[in-house]
Amino acid sequence: MTVAESVGSDFEAGEQSSLSLGTAAARNLATTTKSVPQMQAISSRWLLRTLPWIETKGGAYRVNRRLSYAVGDGRVTFTNVGSEVRVVPPELGELPLLRGFDDEAVLSALADRFVQQEFEPGDVIVEF
């Protein structure tokens, strides 16, 4: 069985085939796919999304936000600079004994009195 097809016969006979894309195919070609950065260490796109835009007279610049701590979450928060770890003074109000205590100077003085100690894995810290 042999079937002969003529390429131009449909066009000449008045039956025009669709020369445009369907709606779904056109939308697929019109939209772009944004991929996640492969290594966030070399790509700072994740950082740029988190920084706010500030309008200025000469252009638009981004400004870093200041770090703030949420007080009232039921946990004591610590900060670390290098190997030094410090308690955030207002966070001492999360302890049951100091709950509701608002004197910032006293909490700061109390936070300064804490001493950092290093322990190896397996060391006994407290024995009953």
Short mmCIF file of N, CA and C in Angstrom, two decimals:
data_model
loop_
_atom_site.label_atom_id
_atom_site.label_comp_id
_atom_site.label_asym_id
_atom_site.label_seq_id
_atom_site.Cartn_x
_atom_site.Cartn_y
_atom_site.Cartn_z
N MET A 1 0.84 -1.16 0.00
CA MET A 1 0.00 0.00 0.00
C MET A 1 0.89 1.23 0.00
N THR A 2 0.70 2.08 -0.93
CA THR A 2 1.50 3.28 -1.08
C THR A 2 0.60 4.50 -0.93
N VAL A 3 1.03 5.44 -0.09
CA VAL A 3 0.27 6.67 0.10
C VAL A 3 1.12 7.81 -0.39
N ALA A 4 0.62 8.58 -1.29
CA ALA A 4 1.35 9.73 -1.82
C ALA A 4 0.80 10.98 -1.18
N GLU A 5 1.70 11.78 -0.61
CA GLU A 5 1.28 13.03 0.01
C GLU A 5 1.87 14.18 -0.75
N SER A 6 1.08 15.14 -0.97
CA SER A 6 1.55 16.36 -1.62
C SER A 6 1.62 17.44 -0.55
N VAL A 7 2.78 18.07 -0.43
CA VAL A 7 2.98 19.07 0.62
C VAL A 7 2.12 20.29 0.39
N GLY A 8 2.04 20.76 -0.79
CA GLY A 8 1.33 21.99 -1.07
C GLY A 8 -0.12 21.78 -1.44
N SER A 9 -0.62 20.56 -1.50
CA SER A 9 -1.97 20.33 -1.99
C SER A 9 -3.03 20.86 -1.04
N ASP A 10 -2.83 20.72 0.28
CA ASP A 10 -3.82 21.22 1.23
C ASP A 10 -3.91 22.74 1.19
N PHE A 11 -2.77 23.39 1.04
CA PHE A 11 -2.74 24.85 1.03
C PHE A 11 -3.43 25.38 -0.21
N GLU A 12 -3.20 24.73 -1.32
CA GLU A 12 -3.78 25.18 -2.59
C GLU A 12 -5.27 24.87 -2.65
N ALA A 13 -5.71 23.85 -1.96
CA ALA A 13 -7.11 23.45 -2.03
C ALA A 13 -7.99 24.32 -1.15
N GLY A 14 -7.42 25.27 -0.42
CA GLY A 14 -8.21 26.16 0.41
C GLY A 14 -8.28 25.73 1.86
N GLU A 15 -7.78 24.59 2.22
CA GLU A 15 -7.74 24.14 3.60
C GLU A 15 -6.42 24.59 4.22
N GLN A 16 -6.42 25.75 4.83
CA GLN A 16 -5.19 26.29 5.41
C GLN A 16 -4.93 25.62 6.75
N SER A 17 -3.71 25.14 6.93
CA SER A 17 -3.35 24.57 8.23
C SER A 17 -2.99 25.72 9.17
N SER A 18 -3.04 25.45 10.45
CA SER A 18 -2.77 26.49 11.45
C SER A 18 -1.29 26.87 11.41
N LEU A 19 -1.02 28.13 11.15
CA LEU A 19 0.35 28.62 11.10
C LEU A 19 0.76 29.31 12.40
N SER A 20 -0.13 29.37 13.39
CA SER A 20 0.20 30.00 14.67
C SER A 20 0.14 28.96 15.78
N LEU A 21 0.71 29.32 16.92
CA LEU A 21 0.72 28.42 18.07
C LEU A 21 -0.58 28.50 18.83
N GLY A 22 -0.86 27.46 19.56
CA GLY A 22 -2.00 27.49 20.46
C GLY A 22 -1.70 28.38 21.66
N THR A 23 -2.72 28.68 22.45
CA THR A 23 -2.56 29.57 23.61
C THR A 23 -1.57 29.01 24.62
N ALA A 24 -1.68 27.74 24.94
CA ALA A 24 -0.78 27.14 25.95
C ALA A 24 0.66 27.14 25.47
N ALA A 25 0.89 26.85 24.20
CA ALA A 25 2.25 26.83 23.67
C ALA A 25 2.84 28.24 23.62
N ALA A 26 2.01 29.23 23.29
CA ALA A 26 2.49 30.62 23.26
C ALA A 26 2.87 31.10 24.65
N ARG A 27 2.07 30.74 25.66
CA ARG A 27 2.40 31.13 27.04
C ARG A 27 3.67 30.46 27.51
N ASN A 28 3.86 29.21 27.11
CA ASN A 28 5.07 28.48 27.49
C ASN A 28 6.31 29.14 26.92
N LEU A 29 6.23 29.64 25.70
CA LEU A 29 7.38 30.30 25.09
C LEU A 29 7.58 31.72 25.61
N ALA A 30 6.51 32.38 26.06
CA ALA A 30 6.59 33.77 26.50
C ALA A 30 7.14 33.90 27.91
N THR A 31 6.95 32.89 28.75
CA THR A 31 7.41 33.00 30.13
C THR A 31 8.82 32.44 30.26
N THR A 32 9.55 32.96 31.23
CA THR A 32 10.91 32.48 31.48
C THR A 32 10.91 31.59 32.71
N THR A 33 11.85 30.72 32.78
CA THR A 33 12.02 29.85 33.94
C THR A 33 13.23 30.35 34.71
N LYS A 34 12.99 30.72 35.97
CA LYS A 34 14.07 31.21 36.81
C LYS A 34 14.55 30.07 37.69
N SER A 35 15.81 29.73 37.56
CA SER A 35 16.35 28.62 38.34
C SER A 35 16.97 29.13 39.63
N VAL A 36 17.02 28.26 40.60
CA VAL A 36 17.65 28.57 41.87
C VAL A 36 19.16 28.55 41.66
N PRO A 37 19.91 29.47 42.31
CA PRO A 37 21.37 29.44 42.16
C PRO A 37 21.93 28.10 42.60
N GLN A 38 22.90 27.60 41.87
CA GLN A 38 23.47 26.30 42.19
C GLN A 38 24.33 26.36 43.44
N MET A 39 25.08 27.44 43.60
CA MET A 39 25.91 27.61 44.79
C MET A 39 25.68 29.01 45.34
N GLN A 40 25.08 29.09 46.52
CA GLN A 40 24.80 30.40 47.08
C GLN A 40 26.06 31.10 47.54
N ALA A 41 27.17 30.37 47.66
CA ALA A 41 28.42 31.00 48.08
C ALA A 41 28.96 31.93 47.00
N ILE A 42 28.76 31.58 45.72
CA ILE A 42 29.28 32.44 44.66
C ILE A 42 28.22 33.38 44.12
N SER A 43 26.98 33.06 44.30
CA SER A 43 25.91 33.91 43.78
C SER A 43 25.24 34.63 44.93
N SER A 44 25.16 35.94 44.85
CA SER A 44 24.56 36.71 45.94
C SER A 44 23.11 37.07 45.64
N ARG A 45 22.46 36.37 44.71
CA ARG A 45 21.07 36.68 44.40
C ARG A 45 20.17 36.48 45.60
N TRP A 46 20.45 35.49 46.43
CA TRP A 46 19.63 35.25 47.61
C TRP A 46 19.74 36.41 48.58
N LEU A 47 20.93 37.02 48.67
CA LEU A 47 21.12 38.16 49.57
C LEU A 47 20.42 39.39 49.03
N LEU A 48 20.51 39.61 47.74
CA LEU A 48 19.89 40.79 47.14
C LEU A 48 18.37 40.77 47.28
N ARG A 49 17.77 39.59 47.32
CA ARG A 49 16.32 39.51 47.50
C ARG A 49 15.91 39.91 48.90
N THR A 50 16.78 39.71 49.89
CA THR A 50 16.39 40.00 51.27
C THR A 50 16.62 41.45 51.66
N LEU A 51 17.46 42.18 50.93
CA LEU A 51 17.75 43.56 51.29
C LEU A 51 16.66 44.49 50.76
N PRO A 52 16.28 45.51 51.54
CA PRO A 52 15.23 46.42 51.08
C PRO A 52 15.77 47.45 50.09
N TRP A 53 14.89 47.96 49.22
CA TRP A 53 15.26 49.02 48.29
C TRP A 53 14.99 50.36 48.94
N ILE A 54 15.94 51.29 48.80
CA ILE A 54 15.78 52.65 49.32
C ILE A 54 15.91 53.61 48.14
N GLU A 55 14.91 54.46 47.92
CA GLU A 55 14.96 55.44 46.84
C GLU A 55 15.77 56.65 47.30
N THR A 56 16.71 57.08 46.49
CA THR A 56 17.51 58.27 46.76
C THR A 56 17.48 59.17 45.55
N LYS A 57 18.05 60.36 45.68
CA LYS A 57 18.02 61.32 44.59
C LYS A 57 18.84 60.86 43.39
N GLY A 58 19.97 60.23 43.63
CA GLY A 58 20.86 59.84 42.54
C GLY A 58 20.61 58.46 41.99
N GLY A 59 19.75 57.68 42.58
CA GLY A 59 19.52 56.33 42.10
C GLY A 59 18.85 55.50 43.18
N ALA A 60 18.91 54.22 43.03
CA ALA A 60 18.33 53.30 44.01
C ALA A 60 19.46 52.47 44.61
N TYR A 61 19.54 52.45 45.93
CA TYR A 61 20.57 51.70 46.63
C TYR A 61 19.90 50.79 47.64
N ARG A 62 20.58 49.73 47.99
CA ARG A 62 20.07 48.83 49.02
C ARG A 62 20.79 49.11 50.33
N VAL A 63 20.04 48.98 51.43
CA VAL A 63 20.57 49.25 52.76
C VAL A 63 20.40 47.99 53.60
N ASN A 64 21.44 47.61 54.32
CA ASN A 64 21.35 46.45 55.20
C ASN A 64 20.46 46.76 56.38
N ARG A 65 19.68 45.78 56.79
CA ARG A 65 18.86 45.93 57.98
C ARG A 65 19.71 45.66 59.21
N ARG A 66 19.31 46.24 60.32
CA ARG A 66 20.00 45.96 61.57
C ARG A 66 19.44 44.69 62.17
N LEU A 67 20.29 43.95 62.84
CA LEU A 67 19.88 42.72 63.49
C LEU A 67 19.06 43.06 64.72
N SER A 68 17.90 42.46 64.86
CA SER A 68 17.07 42.69 66.04
C SER A 68 16.66 41.34 66.61
N TYR A 69 16.45 41.31 67.90
CA TYR A 69 16.09 40.08 68.58
C TYR A 69 14.66 40.19 69.08
N ALA A 70 13.88 39.14 68.88
CA ALA A 70 12.50 39.12 69.34
C ALA A 70 12.48 38.67 70.79
N VAL A 71 12.02 39.56 71.67
CA VAL A 71 11.90 39.24 73.08
C VAL A 71 10.48 38.74 73.31
N GLY A 72 10.35 37.70 74.11
CA GLY A 72 9.02 37.18 74.41
C GLY A 72 8.71 35.88 73.71
N ASP A 73 9.73 35.22 73.16
CA ASP A 73 9.49 33.95 72.47
C ASP A 73 9.72 32.75 73.38
N GLY A 74 10.07 32.99 74.66
CA GLY A 74 10.25 31.89 75.60
C GLY A 74 11.64 31.28 75.59
N ARG A 75 12.56 31.85 74.82
CA ARG A 75 13.92 31.31 74.73
C ARG A 75 14.94 32.40 75.01
N VAL A 76 16.06 32.03 75.60
CA VAL A 76 17.16 32.95 75.84
C VAL A 76 18.06 32.92 74.61
N THR A 77 18.34 34.10 74.04
CA THR A 77 19.13 34.20 72.82
C THR A 77 20.55 34.62 73.14
N PHE A 78 21.50 34.07 72.40
CA PHE A 78 22.91 34.39 72.58
C PHE A 78 23.47 34.96 71.28
N THR A 79 24.51 35.77 71.41
CA THR A 79 25.25 36.26 70.24
C THR A 79 26.66 35.72 70.32
N ASN A 80 27.29 35.58 69.18
CA ASN A 80 28.68 35.15 69.21
C ASN A 80 29.49 35.98 68.22
N VAL A 81 30.65 36.43 68.69
CA VAL A 81 31.62 37.13 67.86
C VAL A 81 32.90 36.33 67.96
N GLY A 82 33.26 35.67 66.87
CA GLY A 82 34.41 34.78 66.92
C GLY A 82 34.09 33.60 67.81
N SER A 83 34.90 33.40 68.83
CA SER A 83 34.66 32.30 69.77
C SER A 83 33.99 32.78 71.05
N GLU A 84 33.73 34.07 71.17
CA GLU A 84 33.09 34.62 72.38
C GLU A 84 31.57 34.58 72.23
N VAL A 85 30.90 33.95 73.18
CA VAL A 85 29.44 33.85 73.18
C VAL A 85 28.92 34.66 74.35
N ARG A 86 27.91 35.53 74.07
CA ARG A 86 27.32 36.38 75.11
C ARG A 86 25.81 36.24 75.08
N VAL A 87 25.19 36.37 76.23
CA VAL A 87 23.74 36.36 76.30
C VAL A 87 23.24 37.78 75.99
N VAL A 88 22.11 37.88 75.29
CA VAL A 88 21.49 39.18 75.01
C VAL A 88 20.76 39.60 76.28
N PRO A 89 21.14 40.75 76.90
CA PRO A 89 20.60 41.12 78.21
C PRO A 89 19.07 41.12 78.32
N PRO A 90 18.30 41.70 77.39
CA PRO A 90 16.84 41.65 77.58
C PRO A 90 16.27 40.23 77.53
N GLU A 91 17.01 39.30 76.94
CA GLU A 91 16.54 37.92 76.86
C GLU A 91 16.58 37.21 78.21
N LEU A 92 17.29 37.76 79.19
CA LEU A 92 17.30 37.15 80.52
C LEU A 92 15.91 37.20 81.15
N GLY A 93 15.06 38.10 80.68
CA GLY A 93 13.67 38.16 81.15
C GLY A 93 12.86 36.94 80.76
N GLU A 94 13.39 36.08 79.91
CA GLU A 94 12.71 34.84 79.53
C GLU A 94 12.84 33.77 80.62
N LEU A 95 13.82 33.92 81.50
CA LEU A 95 13.98 32.96 82.60
C LEU A 95 12.86 33.16 83.61
N PRO A 96 12.31 32.08 84.18
CA PRO A 96 11.18 32.22 85.10
C PRO A 96 11.46 33.14 86.28
N LEU A 97 12.69 33.13 86.80
CA LEU A 97 13.02 33.96 87.96
C LEU A 97 13.03 35.45 87.60
N LEU A 98 13.40 35.79 86.38
CA LEU A 98 13.50 37.20 85.97
C LEU A 98 12.36 37.63 85.05
N ARG A 99 11.32 36.84 84.90
CA ARG A 99 10.22 37.17 83.99
C ARG A 99 9.53 38.46 84.46
N GLY A 100 9.37 39.40 83.56
CA GLY A 100 8.73 40.67 83.88
C GLY A 100 9.69 41.72 84.41
N PHE A 101 10.95 41.39 84.58
CA PHE A 101 11.95 42.34 85.08
C PHE A 101 12.43 43.17 83.89
N ASP A 102 12.26 44.51 83.95
CA ASP A 102 12.52 45.36 82.80
C ASP A 102 13.72 46.28 82.95
N ASP A 103 14.42 46.25 84.05
CA ASP A 103 15.55 47.17 84.25
C ASP A 103 16.73 46.75 83.36
N GLU A 104 16.95 47.50 82.29
CA GLU A 104 17.98 47.17 81.29
C GLU A 104 19.39 47.20 81.89
N ALA A 105 19.66 48.13 82.78
CA ALA A 105 21.00 48.25 83.37
C ALA A 105 21.33 47.02 84.22
N VAL A 106 20.36 46.57 85.00
CA VAL A 106 20.59 45.40 85.86
C VAL A 106 20.75 44.14 85.02
N LEU A 107 19.91 44.00 83.99
CA LEU A 107 20.03 42.82 83.12
C LEU A 107 21.35 42.82 82.37
N SER A 108 21.83 44.00 81.97
CA SER A 108 23.12 44.09 81.28
C SER A 108 24.27 43.74 82.23
N ALA A 109 24.20 44.23 83.47
CA ALA A 109 25.24 43.90 84.46
C ALA A 109 25.23 42.41 84.77
N LEU A 110 24.04 41.83 84.84
CA LEU A 110 23.94 40.39 85.10
C LEU A 110 24.49 39.59 83.93
N ALA A 111 24.22 40.02 82.70
CA ALA A 111 24.72 39.33 81.52
C ALA A 111 26.24 39.40 81.45
N ASP A 112 26.83 40.50 81.92
CA ASP A 112 28.29 40.64 81.91
C ASP A 112 28.97 39.70 82.90
N ARG A 113 28.24 39.22 83.90
CA ARG A 113 28.84 38.35 84.92
C ARG A 113 28.88 36.89 84.50
N PHE A 114 28.20 36.53 83.42
CA PHE A 114 28.26 35.15 82.96
C PHE A 114 29.64 34.84 82.42
N VAL A 115 30.12 33.61 82.67
CA VAL A 115 31.44 33.18 82.24
C VAL A 115 31.27 32.03 81.24
N GLN A 116 31.99 32.13 80.15
CA GLN A 116 31.93 31.08 79.13
C GLN A 116 32.92 29.98 79.49
N GLN A 117 32.46 28.73 79.45
CA GLN A 117 33.32 27.59 79.72
C GLN A 117 33.19 26.59 78.57
N GLU A 118 34.30 25.96 78.23
CA GLU A 118 34.33 24.97 77.15
C GLU A 118 34.39 23.57 77.76
N PHE A 119 33.61 22.63 77.22
CA PHE A 119 33.61 21.25 77.68
C PHE A 119 33.82 20.33 76.50
N GLU A 120 34.53 19.26 76.73
CA GLU A 120 34.75 18.23 75.71
C GLU A 120 33.56 17.27 75.71
N PRO A 121 33.30 16.62 74.60
CA PRO A 121 32.23 15.62 74.57
C PRO A 121 32.51 14.50 75.57
N GLY A 122 31.50 14.14 76.35
CA GLY A 122 31.65 13.08 77.34
C GLY A 122 32.04 13.57 78.72
N ASP A 123 32.40 14.86 78.87
CA ASP A 123 32.74 15.40 80.19
C ASP A 123 31.50 15.45 81.07
N VAL A 124 31.67 15.12 82.36
CA VAL A 124 30.58 15.19 83.32
C VAL A 124 30.52 16.63 83.82
N ILE A 125 29.38 17.28 83.66
CA ILE A 125 29.24 18.68 84.07
C ILE A 125 28.66 18.75 85.48
N VAL A 126 27.62 17.95 85.76
CA VAL A 126 26.98 17.96 87.08
C VAL A 126 26.77 16.52 87.50
N GLU A 127 27.06 16.23 88.76
CA GLU A 127 26.79 14.91 89.32
C GLU A 127 25.89 15.07 90.52
N PHE A 128 24.90 14.17 90.63
CA PHE A 128 23.99 14.23 91.78
C PHE A 128 24.35 13.16 92.76
#
